[in-house]
GROMACS .gro file of C-alpha atoms in nm:
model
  146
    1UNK     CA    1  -1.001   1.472  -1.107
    2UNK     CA    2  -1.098   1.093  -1.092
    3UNK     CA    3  -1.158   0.941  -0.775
    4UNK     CA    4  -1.196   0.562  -0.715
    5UNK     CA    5  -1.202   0.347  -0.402
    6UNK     CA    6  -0.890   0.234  -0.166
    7UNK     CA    7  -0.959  -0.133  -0.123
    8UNK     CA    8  -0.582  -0.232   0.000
    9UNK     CA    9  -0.262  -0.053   0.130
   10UNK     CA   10   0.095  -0.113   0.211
   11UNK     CA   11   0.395   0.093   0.388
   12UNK     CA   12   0.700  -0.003   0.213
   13UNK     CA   13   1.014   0.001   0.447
   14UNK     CA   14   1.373   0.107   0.364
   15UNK     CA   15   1.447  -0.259   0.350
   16UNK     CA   16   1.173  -0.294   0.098
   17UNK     CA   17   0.980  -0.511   0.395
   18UNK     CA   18   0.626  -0.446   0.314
   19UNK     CA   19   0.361  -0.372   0.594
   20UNK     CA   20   0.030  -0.424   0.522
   21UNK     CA   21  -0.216  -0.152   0.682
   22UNK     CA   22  -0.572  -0.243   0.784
   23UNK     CA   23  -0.801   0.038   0.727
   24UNK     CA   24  -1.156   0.154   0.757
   25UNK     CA   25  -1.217   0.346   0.431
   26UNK     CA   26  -1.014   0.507   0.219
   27UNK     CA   27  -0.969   0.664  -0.169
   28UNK     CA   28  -0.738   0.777  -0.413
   29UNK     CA   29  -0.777   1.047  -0.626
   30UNK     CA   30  -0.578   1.091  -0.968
   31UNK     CA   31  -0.533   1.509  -1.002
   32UNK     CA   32  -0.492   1.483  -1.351
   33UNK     CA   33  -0.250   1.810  -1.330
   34UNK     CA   34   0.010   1.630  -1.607
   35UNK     CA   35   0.284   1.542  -1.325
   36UNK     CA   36   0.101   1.194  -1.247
   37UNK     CA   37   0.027   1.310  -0.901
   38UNK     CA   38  -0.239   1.161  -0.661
   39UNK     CA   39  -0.423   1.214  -0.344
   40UNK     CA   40  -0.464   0.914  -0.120
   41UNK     CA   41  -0.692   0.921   0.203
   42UNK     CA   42  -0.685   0.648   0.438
   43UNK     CA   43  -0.942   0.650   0.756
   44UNK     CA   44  -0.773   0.434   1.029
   45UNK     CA   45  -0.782   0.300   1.383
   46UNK     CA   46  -0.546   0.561   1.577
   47UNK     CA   47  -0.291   0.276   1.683
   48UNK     CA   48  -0.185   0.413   1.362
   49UNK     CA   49  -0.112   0.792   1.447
   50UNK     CA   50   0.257   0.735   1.587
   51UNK     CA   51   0.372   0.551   1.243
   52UNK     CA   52   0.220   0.801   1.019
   53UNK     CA   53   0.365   1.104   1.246
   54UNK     CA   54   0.714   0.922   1.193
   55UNK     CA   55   0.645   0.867   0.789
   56UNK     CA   56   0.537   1.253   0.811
   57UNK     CA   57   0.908   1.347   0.876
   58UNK     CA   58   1.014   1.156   0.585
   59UNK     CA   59   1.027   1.395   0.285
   60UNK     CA   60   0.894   1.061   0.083
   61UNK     CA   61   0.814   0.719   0.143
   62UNK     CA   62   0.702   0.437  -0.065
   63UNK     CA   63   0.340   0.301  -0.078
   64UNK     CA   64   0.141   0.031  -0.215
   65UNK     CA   65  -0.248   0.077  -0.302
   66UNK     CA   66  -0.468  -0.138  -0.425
   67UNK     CA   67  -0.751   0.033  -0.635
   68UNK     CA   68  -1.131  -0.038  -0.681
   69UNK     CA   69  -1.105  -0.456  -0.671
   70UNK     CA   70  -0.918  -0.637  -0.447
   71UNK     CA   71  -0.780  -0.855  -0.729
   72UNK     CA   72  -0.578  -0.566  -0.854
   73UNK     CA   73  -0.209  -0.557  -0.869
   74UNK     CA   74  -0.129  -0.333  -0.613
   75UNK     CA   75   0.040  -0.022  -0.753
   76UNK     CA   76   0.378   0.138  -0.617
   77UNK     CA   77   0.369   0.510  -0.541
   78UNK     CA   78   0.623   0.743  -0.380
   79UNK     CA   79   0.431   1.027  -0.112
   80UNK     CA   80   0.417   1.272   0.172
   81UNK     CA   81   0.198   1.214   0.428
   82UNK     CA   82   0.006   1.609   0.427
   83UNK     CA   83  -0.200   1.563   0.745
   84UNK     CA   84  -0.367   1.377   1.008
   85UNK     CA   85  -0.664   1.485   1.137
   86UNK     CA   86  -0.796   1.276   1.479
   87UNK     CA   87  -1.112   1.153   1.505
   88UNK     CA   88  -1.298   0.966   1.773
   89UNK     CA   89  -1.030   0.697   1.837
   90UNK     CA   90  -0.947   0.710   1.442
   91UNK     CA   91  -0.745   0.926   1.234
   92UNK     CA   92  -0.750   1.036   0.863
   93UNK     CA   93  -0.445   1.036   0.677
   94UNK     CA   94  -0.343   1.207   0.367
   95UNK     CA   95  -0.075   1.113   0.152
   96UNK     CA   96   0.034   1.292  -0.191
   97UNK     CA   97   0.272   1.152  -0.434
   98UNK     CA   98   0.343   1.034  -0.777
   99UNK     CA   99   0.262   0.666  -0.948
  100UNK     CA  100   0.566   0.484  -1.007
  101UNK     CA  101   0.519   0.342  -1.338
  102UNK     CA  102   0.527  -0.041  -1.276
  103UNK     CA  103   0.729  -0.232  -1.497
  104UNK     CA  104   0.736  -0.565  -1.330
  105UNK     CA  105   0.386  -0.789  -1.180
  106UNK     CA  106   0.359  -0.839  -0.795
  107UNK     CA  107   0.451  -1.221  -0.873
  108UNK     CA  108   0.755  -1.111  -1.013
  109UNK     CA  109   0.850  -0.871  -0.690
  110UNK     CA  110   0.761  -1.156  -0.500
  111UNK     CA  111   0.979  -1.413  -0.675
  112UNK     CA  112   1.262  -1.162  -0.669
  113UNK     CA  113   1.278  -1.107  -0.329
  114UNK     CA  114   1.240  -1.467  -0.270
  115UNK     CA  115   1.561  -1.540  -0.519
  116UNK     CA  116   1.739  -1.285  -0.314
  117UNK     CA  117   1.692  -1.462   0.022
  118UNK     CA  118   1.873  -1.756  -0.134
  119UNK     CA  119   1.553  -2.027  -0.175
  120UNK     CA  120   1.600  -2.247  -0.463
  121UNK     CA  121   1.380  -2.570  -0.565
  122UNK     CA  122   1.097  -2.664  -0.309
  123UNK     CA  123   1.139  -2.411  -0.063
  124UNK     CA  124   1.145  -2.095  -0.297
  125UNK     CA  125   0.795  -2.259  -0.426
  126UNK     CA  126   0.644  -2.326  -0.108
  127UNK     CA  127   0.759  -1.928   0.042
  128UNK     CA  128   0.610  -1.779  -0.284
  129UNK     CA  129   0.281  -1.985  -0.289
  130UNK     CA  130   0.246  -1.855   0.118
  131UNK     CA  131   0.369  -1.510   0.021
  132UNK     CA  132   0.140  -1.443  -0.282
  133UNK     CA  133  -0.183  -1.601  -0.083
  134UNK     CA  134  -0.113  -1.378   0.182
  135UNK     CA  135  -0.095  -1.069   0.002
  136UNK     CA  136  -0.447  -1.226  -0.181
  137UNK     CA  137  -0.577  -1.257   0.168
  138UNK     CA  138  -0.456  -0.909   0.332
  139UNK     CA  139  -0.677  -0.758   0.000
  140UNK     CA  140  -0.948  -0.985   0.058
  141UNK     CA  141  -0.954  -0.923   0.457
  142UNK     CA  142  -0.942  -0.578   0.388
  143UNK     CA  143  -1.283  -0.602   0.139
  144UNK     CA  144  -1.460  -0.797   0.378
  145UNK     CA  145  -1.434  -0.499   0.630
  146UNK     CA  146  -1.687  -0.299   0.424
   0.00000   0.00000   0.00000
């Protein structure tokens, strides 16, 4: 098994809204059992506990981590929350899924969902510019916590 560091993370809605998730610490670990399946732990404030209970009744979900540099493309993964464990006005959360195999760059998701909305010319640059520096800066937020 292969373990690296959690340095960004993402709750994908059924709308395919994405919700960004500040943490405390967290890691991902690749099980390297030949079905592409993964651990990720993620220690967070408890404000989180009632959306992870509610994602726990979900047989799947999808999720977006961002591995070892902030820079990173965020990956796509589809998971289970296993448990949460509380602790001291945090709580650990344990996911376990597979890696979606990610044909398409976040600037391309981005532009996508932009083209859906309708935005054409100035506007559809303006939204993506905002959207892609605030994903940089959710990643870069998250860094500077540690």
């Amino acid at each position: 098994m292969k373990t690296f560091k959690l340095v960004g993370l993402s709750v994908i809605d059924e709308e395919m809204r994405r919700q960004d998730i500040p943490f405390i610490d967290g890691l991902i670990i690749n099980k390297e059992d030949g079905q592409n399946r993964w651990l990720v732990e993620a220690y967070l404030d408890d404000d989180y506990e009632p959306m992870f209970a509610s994602l726990k009744e979900q047989p799947e979900f999808q999720l977006q981590v961002t591995i070892t540099n902030p820079s990173n493309d965020p990956a796509n993964m589809l998971v289970a929350v296993r448990s949460i464990t509380k602790m001291n006005g945090h709580i650990s959360v344990l996911m376990e899924g597979l890696m979606i195999p990610r044909r398409t760059h976040l600037a391309e998701v981005v532009l996508a969902g932009l083209v859906e909305k309708g935005l054409q010319g100035e506007a559809l640059l303006k939204e993506f510019r905002q959207q892609m520096d605030e994903r940089h800066s959710a990643r870069t937020r998250n860094d500077q916590k540690r």
